[in-house]
Coordinates of C-alpha atoms and ligand atoms in Angstrom, one line a residue:
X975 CA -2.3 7.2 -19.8
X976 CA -0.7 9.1 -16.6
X977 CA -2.7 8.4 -13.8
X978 CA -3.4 10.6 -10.7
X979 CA -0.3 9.4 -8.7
X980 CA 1.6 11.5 -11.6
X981 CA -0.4 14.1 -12.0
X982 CA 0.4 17.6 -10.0
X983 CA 1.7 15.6 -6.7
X984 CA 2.5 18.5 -4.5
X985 CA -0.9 20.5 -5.9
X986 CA -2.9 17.8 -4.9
X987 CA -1.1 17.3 -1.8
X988 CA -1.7 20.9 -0.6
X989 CA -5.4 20.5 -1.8
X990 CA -5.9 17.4 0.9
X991 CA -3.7 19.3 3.8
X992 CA -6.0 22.2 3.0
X993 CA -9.0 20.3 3.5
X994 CA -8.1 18.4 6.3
X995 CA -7.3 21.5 8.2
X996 CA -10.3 23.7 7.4
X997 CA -12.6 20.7 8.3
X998 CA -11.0 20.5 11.8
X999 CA -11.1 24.0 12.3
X1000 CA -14.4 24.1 11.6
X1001 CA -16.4 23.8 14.6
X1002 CA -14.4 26.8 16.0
X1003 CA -15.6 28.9 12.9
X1004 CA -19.2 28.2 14.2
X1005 CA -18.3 29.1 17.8
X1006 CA -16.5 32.2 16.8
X1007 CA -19.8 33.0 14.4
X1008 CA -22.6 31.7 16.9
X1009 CA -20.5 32.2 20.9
X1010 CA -22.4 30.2 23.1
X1011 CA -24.9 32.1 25.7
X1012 CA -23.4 33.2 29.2
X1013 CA -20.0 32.5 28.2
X1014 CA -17.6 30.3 30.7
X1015 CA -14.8 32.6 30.3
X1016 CA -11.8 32.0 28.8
X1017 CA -10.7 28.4 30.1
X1018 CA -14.1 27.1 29.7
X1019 CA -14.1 27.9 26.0
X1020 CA -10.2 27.2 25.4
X1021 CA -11.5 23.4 26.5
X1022 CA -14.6 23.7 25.3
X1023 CA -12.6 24.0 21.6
X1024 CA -10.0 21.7 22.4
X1025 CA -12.9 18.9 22.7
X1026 CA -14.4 19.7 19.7
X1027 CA -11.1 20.1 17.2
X1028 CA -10.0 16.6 19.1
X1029 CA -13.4 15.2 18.1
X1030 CA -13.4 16.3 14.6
X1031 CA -9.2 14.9 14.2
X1032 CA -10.9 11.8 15.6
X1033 CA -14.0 11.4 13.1
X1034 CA -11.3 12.3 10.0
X1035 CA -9.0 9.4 11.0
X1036 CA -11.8 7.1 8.9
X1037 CA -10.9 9.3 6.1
X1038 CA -7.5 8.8 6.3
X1039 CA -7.4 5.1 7.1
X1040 CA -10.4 4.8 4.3
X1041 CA -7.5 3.8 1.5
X1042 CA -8.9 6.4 -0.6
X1043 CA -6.9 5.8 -3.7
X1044 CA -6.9 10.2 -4.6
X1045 CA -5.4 10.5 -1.2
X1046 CA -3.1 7.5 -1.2
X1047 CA -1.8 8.1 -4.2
X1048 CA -0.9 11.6 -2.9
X1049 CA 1.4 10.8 0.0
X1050 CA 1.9 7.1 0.2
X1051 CA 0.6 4.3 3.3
X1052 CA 4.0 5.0 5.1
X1053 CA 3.3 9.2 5.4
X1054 CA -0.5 8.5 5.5
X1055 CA -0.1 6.3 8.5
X1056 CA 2.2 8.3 10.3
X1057 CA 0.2 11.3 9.8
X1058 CA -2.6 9.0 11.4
X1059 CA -0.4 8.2 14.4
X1060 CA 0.5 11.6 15.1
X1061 CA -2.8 12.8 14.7
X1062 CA -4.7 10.4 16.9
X1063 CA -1.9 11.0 19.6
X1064 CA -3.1 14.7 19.5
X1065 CA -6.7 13.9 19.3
X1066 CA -6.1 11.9 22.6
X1067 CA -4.3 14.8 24.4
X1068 CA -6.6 17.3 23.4
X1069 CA -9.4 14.9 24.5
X1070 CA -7.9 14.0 27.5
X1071 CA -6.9 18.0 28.6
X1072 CA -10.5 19.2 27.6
X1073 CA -12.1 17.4 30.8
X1074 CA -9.2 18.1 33.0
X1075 CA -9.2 21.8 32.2
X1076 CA -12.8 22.1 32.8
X1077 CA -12.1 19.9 36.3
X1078 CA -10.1 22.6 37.4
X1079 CA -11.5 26.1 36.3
X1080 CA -15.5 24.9 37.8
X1081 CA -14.2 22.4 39.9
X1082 CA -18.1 21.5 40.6
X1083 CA -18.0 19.8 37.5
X1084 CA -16.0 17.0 38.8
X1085 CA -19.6 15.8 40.0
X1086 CA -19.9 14.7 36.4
X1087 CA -17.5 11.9 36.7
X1088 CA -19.6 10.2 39.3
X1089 CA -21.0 8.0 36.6
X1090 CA -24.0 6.8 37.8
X1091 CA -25.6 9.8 38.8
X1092 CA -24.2 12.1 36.2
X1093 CA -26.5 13.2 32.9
X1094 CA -26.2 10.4 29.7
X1095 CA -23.9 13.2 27.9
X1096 CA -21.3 13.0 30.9
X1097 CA -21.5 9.3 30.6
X1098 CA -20.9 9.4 27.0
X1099 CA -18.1 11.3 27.5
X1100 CA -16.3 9.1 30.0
X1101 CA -17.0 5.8 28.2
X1102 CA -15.6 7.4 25.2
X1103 CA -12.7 8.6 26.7
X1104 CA -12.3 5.1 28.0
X1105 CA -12.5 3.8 25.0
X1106 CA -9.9 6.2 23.6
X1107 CA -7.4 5.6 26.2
X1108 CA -7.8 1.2 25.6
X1109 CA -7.2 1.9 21.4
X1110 CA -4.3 4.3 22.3
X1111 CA -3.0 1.6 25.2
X1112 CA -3.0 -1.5 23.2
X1113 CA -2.0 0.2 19.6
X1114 CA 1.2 1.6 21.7
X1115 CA 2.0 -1.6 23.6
X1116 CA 0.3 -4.4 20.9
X1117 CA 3.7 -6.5 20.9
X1118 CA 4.6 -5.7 24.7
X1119 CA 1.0 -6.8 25.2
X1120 CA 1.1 -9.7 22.8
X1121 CA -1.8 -8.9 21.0
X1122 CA -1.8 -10.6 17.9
X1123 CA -2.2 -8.4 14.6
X1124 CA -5.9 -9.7 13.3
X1125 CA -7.9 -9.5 17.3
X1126 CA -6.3 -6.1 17.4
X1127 CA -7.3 -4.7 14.0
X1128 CA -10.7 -5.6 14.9
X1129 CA -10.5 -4.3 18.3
X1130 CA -9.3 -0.8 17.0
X1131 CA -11.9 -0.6 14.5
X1132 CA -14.4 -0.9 17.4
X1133 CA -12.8 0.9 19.9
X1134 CA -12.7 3.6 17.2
X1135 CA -16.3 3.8 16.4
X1136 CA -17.2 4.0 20.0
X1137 CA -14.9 6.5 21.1
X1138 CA -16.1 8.7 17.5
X1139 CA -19.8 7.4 18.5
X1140 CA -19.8 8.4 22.1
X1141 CA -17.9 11.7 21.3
X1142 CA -20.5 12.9 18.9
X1143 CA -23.3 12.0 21.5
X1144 CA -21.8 13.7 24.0
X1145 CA -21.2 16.7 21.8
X1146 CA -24.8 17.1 20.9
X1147 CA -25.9 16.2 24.3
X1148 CA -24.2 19.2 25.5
X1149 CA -27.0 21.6 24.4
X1150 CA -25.4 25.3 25.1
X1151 CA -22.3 24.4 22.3
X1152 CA -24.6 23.0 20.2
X1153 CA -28.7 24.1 20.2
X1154 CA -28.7 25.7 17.1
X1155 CA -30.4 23.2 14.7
X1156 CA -27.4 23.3 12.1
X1157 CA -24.9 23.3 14.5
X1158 CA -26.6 19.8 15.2
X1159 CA -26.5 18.6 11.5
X1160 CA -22.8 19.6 10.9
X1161 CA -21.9 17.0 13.6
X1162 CA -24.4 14.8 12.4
X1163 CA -22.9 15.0 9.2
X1164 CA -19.5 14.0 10.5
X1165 CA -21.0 10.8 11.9
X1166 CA -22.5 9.7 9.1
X1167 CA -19.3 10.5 6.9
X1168 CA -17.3 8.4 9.1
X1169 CA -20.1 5.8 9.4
X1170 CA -20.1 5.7 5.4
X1171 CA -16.3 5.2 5.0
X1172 CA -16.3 2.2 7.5
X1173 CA -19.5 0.8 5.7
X1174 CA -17.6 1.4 2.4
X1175 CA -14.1 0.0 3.7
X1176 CA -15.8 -3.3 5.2
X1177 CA -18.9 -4.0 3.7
X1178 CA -18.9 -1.9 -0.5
X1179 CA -15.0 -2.6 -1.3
X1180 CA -15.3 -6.2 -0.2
X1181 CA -18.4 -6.5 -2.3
X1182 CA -16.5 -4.8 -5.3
X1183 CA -13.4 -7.1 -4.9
X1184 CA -16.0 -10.2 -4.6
X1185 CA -17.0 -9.4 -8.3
X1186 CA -13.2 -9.5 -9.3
X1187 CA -12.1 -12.7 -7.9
X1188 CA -8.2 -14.8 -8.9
X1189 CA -7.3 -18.2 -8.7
X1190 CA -3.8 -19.1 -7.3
X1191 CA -2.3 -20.4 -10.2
X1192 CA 1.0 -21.5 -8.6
X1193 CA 3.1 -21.6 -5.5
X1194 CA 6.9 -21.7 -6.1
X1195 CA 9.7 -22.0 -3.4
X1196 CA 12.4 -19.5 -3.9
X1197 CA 15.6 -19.0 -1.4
X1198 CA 15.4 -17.6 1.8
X1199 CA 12.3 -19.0 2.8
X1200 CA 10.1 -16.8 0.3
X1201 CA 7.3 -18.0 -1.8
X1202 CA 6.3 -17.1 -5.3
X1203 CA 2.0 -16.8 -5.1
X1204 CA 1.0 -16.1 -8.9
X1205 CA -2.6 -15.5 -9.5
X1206 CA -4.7 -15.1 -12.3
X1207 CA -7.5 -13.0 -13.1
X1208 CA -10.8 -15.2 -13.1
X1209 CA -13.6 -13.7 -15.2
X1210 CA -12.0 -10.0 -15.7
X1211 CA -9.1 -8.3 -17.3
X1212 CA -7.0 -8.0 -13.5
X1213 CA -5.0 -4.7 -13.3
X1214 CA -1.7 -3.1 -14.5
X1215 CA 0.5 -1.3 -11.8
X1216 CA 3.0 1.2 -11.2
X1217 CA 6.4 -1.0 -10.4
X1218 CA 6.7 -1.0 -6.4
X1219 CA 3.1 -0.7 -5.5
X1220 CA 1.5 -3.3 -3.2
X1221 CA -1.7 -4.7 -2.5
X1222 CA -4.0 -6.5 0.0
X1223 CA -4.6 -9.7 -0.3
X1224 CA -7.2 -11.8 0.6
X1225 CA -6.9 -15.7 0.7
X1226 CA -10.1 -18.5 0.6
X1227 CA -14.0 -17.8 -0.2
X1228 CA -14.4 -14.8 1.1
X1229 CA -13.3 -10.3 0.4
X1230 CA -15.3 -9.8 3.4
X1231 CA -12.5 -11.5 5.6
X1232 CA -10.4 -9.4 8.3
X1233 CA -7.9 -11.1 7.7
X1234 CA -6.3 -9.5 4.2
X1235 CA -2.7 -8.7 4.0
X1236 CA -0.1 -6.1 2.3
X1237 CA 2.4 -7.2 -0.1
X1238 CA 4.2 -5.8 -2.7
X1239 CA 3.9 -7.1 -6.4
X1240 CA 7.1 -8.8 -7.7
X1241 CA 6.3 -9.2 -11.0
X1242 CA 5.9 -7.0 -14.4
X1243 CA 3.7 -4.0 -14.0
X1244 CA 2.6 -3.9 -17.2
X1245 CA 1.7 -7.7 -17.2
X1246 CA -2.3 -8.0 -16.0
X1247 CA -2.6 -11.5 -17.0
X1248 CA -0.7 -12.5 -14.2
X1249 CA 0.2 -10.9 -10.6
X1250 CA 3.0 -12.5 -8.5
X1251 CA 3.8 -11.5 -4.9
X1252 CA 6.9 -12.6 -3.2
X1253 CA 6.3 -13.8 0.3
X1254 CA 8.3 -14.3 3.4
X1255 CA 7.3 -17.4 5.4
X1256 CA 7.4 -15.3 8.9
X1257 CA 4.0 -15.8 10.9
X1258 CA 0.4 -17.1 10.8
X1259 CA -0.8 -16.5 7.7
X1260 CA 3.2 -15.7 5.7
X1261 CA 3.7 -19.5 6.8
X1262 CA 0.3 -21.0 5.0
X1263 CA 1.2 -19.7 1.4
X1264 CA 3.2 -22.7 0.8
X1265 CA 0.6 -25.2 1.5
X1266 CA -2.1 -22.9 -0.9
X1267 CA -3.5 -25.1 -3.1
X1268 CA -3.7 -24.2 -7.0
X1269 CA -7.4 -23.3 -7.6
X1270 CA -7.7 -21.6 -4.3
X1271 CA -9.9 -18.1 -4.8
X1272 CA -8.0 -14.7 -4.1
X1273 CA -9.0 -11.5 -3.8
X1274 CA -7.1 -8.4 -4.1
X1275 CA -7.5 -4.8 -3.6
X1276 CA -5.0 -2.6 -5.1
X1277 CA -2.9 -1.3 -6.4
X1278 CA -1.6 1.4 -3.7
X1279 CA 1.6 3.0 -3.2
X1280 CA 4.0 5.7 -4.1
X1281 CA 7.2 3.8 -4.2
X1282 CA 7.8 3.6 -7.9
X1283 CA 10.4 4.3 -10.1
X1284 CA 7.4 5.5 -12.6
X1285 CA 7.0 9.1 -10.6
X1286 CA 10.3 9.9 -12.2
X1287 CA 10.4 9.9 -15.4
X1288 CA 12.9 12.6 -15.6
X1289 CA 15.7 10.7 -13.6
X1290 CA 19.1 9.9 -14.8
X1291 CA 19.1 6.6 -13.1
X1292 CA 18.0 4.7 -9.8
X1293 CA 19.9 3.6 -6.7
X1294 CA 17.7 0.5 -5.4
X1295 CA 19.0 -0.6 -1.8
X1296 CA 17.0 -3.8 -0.6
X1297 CA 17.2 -5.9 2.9
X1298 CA 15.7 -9.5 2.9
X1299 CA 12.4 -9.3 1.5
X1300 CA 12.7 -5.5 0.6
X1301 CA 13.6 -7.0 -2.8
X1302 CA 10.3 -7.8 -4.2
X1303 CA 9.3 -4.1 -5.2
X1304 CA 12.9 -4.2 -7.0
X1305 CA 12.7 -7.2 -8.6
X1306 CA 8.9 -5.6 -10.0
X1307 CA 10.7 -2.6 -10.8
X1308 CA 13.5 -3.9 -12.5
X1309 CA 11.7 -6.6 -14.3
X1310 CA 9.1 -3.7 -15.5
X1311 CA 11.7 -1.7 -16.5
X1312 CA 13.9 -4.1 -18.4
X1313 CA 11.2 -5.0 -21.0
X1314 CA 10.0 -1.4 -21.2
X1315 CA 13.5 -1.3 -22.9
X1316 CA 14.4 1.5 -19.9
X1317 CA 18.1 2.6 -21.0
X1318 CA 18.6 4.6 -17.6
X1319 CA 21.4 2.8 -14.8
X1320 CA 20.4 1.1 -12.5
X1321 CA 22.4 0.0 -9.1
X1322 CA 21.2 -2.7 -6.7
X1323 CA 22.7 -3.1 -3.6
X1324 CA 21.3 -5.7 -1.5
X1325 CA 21.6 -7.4 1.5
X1326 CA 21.6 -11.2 2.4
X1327 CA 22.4 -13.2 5.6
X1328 CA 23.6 -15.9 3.3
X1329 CA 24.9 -16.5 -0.4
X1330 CA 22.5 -19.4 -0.9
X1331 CA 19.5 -16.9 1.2
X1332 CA 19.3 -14.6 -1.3
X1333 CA 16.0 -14.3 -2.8
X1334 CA 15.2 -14.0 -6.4
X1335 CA 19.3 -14.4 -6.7
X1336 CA 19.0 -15.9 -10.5
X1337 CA 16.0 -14.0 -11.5
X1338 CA 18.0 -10.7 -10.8
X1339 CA 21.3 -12.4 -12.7
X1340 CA 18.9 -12.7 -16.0
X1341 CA 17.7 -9.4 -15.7
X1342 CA 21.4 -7.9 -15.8
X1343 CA 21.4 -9.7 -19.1
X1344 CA 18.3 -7.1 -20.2
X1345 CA 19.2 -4.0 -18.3
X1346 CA 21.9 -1.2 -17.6
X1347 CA 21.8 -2.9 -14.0
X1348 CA 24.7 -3.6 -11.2
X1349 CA 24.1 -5.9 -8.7
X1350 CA 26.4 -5.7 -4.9
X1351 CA 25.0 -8.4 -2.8
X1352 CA 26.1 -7.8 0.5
X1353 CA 26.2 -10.7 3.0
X1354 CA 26.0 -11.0 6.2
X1355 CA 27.8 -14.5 7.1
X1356 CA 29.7 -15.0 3.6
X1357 CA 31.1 -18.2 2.4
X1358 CA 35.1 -18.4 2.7
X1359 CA 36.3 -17.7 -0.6
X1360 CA 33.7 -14.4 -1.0
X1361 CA 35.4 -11.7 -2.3
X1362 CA 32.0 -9.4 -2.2
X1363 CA 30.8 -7.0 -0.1
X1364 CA 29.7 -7.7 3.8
X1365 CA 28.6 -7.0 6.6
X1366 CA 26.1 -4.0 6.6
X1367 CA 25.3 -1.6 4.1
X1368 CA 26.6 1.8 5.7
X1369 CA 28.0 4.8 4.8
X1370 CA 31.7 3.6 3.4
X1371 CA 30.0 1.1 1.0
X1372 CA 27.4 3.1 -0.4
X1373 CA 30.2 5.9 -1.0
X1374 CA 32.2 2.9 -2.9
X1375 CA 29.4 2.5 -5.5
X1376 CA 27.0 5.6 -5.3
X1377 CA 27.3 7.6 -8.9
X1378 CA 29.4 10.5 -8.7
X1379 CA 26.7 13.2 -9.4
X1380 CA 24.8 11.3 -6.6
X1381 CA 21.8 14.2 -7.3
X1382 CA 21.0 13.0 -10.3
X1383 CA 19.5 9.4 -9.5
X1384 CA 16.1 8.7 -7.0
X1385 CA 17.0 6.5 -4.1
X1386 CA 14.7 4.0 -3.4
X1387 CA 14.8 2.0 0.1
X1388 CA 13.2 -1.1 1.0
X1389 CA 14.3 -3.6 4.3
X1390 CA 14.2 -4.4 8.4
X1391 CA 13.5 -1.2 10.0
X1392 CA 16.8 -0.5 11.5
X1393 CA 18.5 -0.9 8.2
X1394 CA 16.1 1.5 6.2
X1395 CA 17.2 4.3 9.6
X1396 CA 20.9 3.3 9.2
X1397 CA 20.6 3.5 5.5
X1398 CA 19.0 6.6 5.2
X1399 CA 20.9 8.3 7.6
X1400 CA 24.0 7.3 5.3
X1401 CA 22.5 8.8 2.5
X1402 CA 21.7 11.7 4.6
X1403 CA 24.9 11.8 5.4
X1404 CA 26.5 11.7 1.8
X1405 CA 24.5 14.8 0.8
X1406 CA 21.6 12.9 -1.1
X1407 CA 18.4 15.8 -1.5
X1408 CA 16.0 14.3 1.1
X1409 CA 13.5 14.5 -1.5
X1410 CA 15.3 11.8 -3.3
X1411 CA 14.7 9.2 -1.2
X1412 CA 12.4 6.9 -1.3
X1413 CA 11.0 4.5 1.5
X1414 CA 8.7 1.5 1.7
X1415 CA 8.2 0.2 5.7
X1416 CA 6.5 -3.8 5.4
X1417 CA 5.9 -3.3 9.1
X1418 CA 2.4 -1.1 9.4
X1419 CA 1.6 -2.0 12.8
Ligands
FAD69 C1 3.3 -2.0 1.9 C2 3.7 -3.4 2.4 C3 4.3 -4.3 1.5 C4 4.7 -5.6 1.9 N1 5.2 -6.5 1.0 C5 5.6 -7.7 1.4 C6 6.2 -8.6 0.5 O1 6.3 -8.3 -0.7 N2 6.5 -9.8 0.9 C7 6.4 -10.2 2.2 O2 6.7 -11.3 2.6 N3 5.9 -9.3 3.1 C8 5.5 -8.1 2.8 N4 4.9 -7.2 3.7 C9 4.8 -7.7 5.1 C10 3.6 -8.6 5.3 O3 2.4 -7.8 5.1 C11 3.6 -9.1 6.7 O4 4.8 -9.9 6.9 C12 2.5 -10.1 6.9 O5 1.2 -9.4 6.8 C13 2.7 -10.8 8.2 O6 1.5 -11.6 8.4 P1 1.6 -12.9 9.3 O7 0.3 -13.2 9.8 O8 2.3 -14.0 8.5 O9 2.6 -12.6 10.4 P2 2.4 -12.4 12.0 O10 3.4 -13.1 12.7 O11 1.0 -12.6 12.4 O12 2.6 -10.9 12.1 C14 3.9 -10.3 12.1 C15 3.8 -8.8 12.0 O13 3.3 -8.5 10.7 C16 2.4 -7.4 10.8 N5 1.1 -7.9 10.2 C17 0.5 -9.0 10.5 N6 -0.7 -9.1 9.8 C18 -0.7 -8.0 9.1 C19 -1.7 -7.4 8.2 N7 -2.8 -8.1 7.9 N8 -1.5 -6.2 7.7 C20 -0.4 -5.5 8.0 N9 0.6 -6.0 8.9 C21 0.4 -7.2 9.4 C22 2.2 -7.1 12.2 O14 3.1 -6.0 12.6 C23 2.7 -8.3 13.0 O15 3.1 -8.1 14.2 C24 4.5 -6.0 3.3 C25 4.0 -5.1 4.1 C26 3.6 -3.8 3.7 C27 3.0 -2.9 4.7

């Protein structure tokens, strides 16, 4: 069965860009249809529309943070998250210049900001814009700030609804833009989409995922400070994946929890009996996996993600490049694609600080056994006698090993940030199509 994430990608793709932008243009439509009496001249209204297209990029971020799987499986987290970054950065500025413009055309508007004697939809306005500026401020500056990951993820989602919340009040409190009766109820609408997605993101999926529960089954130590966490279906069937997709977990009695997490799947795709993640021992929650008890309830919503090797069908081959912990989508994909009998070559170049560090080393020696697969492990403080590659994995050692018709095979990236830049770059640079490679970024926030 193909699912959507195969299906048409760059029709579907269009279909949601297409959406998103006639729903932002929207509210100018209605202006252009219904001009609002008097008429401010030009300036007024150029602000006038800047507010309401930054209002209505604002209430569609709870679409695209929603994880809707049709429009996940479309672009990916990495591209949808950007695209949520760049757009809230726009929002702001529009937001932000929509006052300041009106400031200076009537400058007797300026009265408005004088906030306890100026009208509730001036108020709204100003506590929303303050609102805006703290999410933008401490999303920017979280680490500068030290702002640990969970208080902040709860902050934003406030500071999100308030600033959406206040916006919208303020819109309909402004009664020349908006007195016609439907002009009211298309906003309204807006709110109570956005109102619906965070109900269904906190409150419906959590509920959903509480009538699919796990159990950890075990917790195994593997080099490099990594943990094995299998689980196992309790009372349902679990779910198969694409090789490479990820998933949020949840830990203890409770979906409803803030405090779920992403990790990719290391283990067979096509295996529901029994999911395994991989995990790096690197903070709060990454360093309590190894003290999980068996028995202990899990909860997981998934699967997402676009970095697969299953998109291609097609493909001569596969170029996997891993950094660290970058190797558990490998190890998923390699492991799926070894019992699937996959014929195709495959080429793993991957980077370790030490020989005895490297992660999943002797799983990934059994699977060269099963598969068309060569293994570089590069190091980055080798033993004496090592003969292998080191160092870091630039543009000279990728030429050493890439396949000659470098077009032919998908290119698929996983590691630390600056290596996934310098890598890419070096692919770049050896004339690899752009559209043939592939990246997965374990640092959201
Ligand atoms: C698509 C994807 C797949 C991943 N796959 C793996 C994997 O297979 N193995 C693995 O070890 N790690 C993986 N990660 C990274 C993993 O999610 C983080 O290391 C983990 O959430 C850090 O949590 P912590 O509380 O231990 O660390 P902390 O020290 O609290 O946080 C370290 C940093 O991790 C990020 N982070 C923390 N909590 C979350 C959260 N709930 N959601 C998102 N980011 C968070 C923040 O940027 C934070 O600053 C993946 C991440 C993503 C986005």
């Amino acid at each position: 069965m193909k699912s959507l994430l195969m299906r048409s990608p760059i029709a579907i793709a269009l279909f949601w860009i297409g959406t998103y932008l006639l729903i932002t243009v929207l509210p100018l439509f209605i202006l252009l249809i219904y001009p609002p009496p008097g008429g401010g001249g030009f300036w007024v209204e150029f602000s006038v529309a800047l507010g309401f297209i930054g209002l209505a990029m604002m209430a569609l971020q709870f679409v695209i943070t929603a994880r809707i799987n049709r429009i996940e499986a479309s672009y990916g987290v990495d591209i949808l998250l950007q695209f949520h970054r760049f757009t809230s950065l726009t929002a702001f500025l529009m937001v932000l210049i929509h006052p300041i413009m009106l400031f200076i055309v009537q400058p007797e508007t300026q009265q408005l900001l004088n906030f306890f004697e100026a009208p509730w939809r001036a108020r709204m306005a100003i506590l929303g814009t303050l609102a805006f500026i703290v999410m933008v401020v401490t999303t920017i500056w979280r680490k500068p700030l030290r702002i640990p990951y969970e208080p902040w993820r709860m902050s934003h989602t406030i500071l999100s609804v308030l600033a959406v919340g206040l916006g919208l009040g303020h819109a309909l409190g402004v009664a020349n833009y908006l007195s016609l009766f439907w002009k009211k109820m298309l906003w309204t609408a807006m709110a109570l989409i956005a109102l619906w997605l965070i109900i269904y993101v906190r409150l419906i999926k959590p509920w959903m995922m509480s009538k699919k529960p796990y159990l950890v089954e075990a917790v195994t130590q593997q080099r490099g400070n990594v943990w094995t966490l299998a689980l196992r279906p309790w009372g349902h069937d679990g779910f198969c994946f694409h090789p490479g997709q990820f998933s949020w977990l949840t830990l203890g009695i409770t979906p409803f929890s803030m405090r779920e997490h992403p990790f990719s799947m290391s283990s067979n795709g096509d295996h529901s009996g029994r999911i395994e993640f991989g995990i790096k021992a690197l903070g709060d929650f990454t360093r309590t996996i190894k003290d999980i008890p068996p028995g202990t309830k899990a909860y997981l919503d998934g699967p997402y993600g676009v970095f697969t090797i299953d998109r291609y069908e097609d493909t001569a081959g596969f170029v996997l490049i891993a950094g660290g912990i970058g190797i558990t989508p490998m190890l998923s994909m390699l492991a799926t694609a070894a019992e699937r009998k996959d014929d195709r070559p495959y080429l793993l170049i991957y980077a370790s600080k030490t020989w005895d560090s490297i992660t999943f080393r002797e799983e990934l020696e059994a699977l060269e056994e099963k598969l068309d697969l060569k293994i570089v492990h590069v190091l980055r403080e080798p033993p004496e006698a090592w003969k292998g590659e080191q160092g870091y994995v630039d543009k000279a050692l990728l030429a050493r090993y890439m396949p000659k018709y470098k077009g032919t095979r998908q290119y698929f990236i996983c590691a630390a940030p600056k290596m996934m830049e310098q890598v890419e770059q070096a692919l770049h640079n050896l004339n690899v199509p752009v559209t043939q490679v592939h990246m997965e970024h374990f640092n959201l926030a």
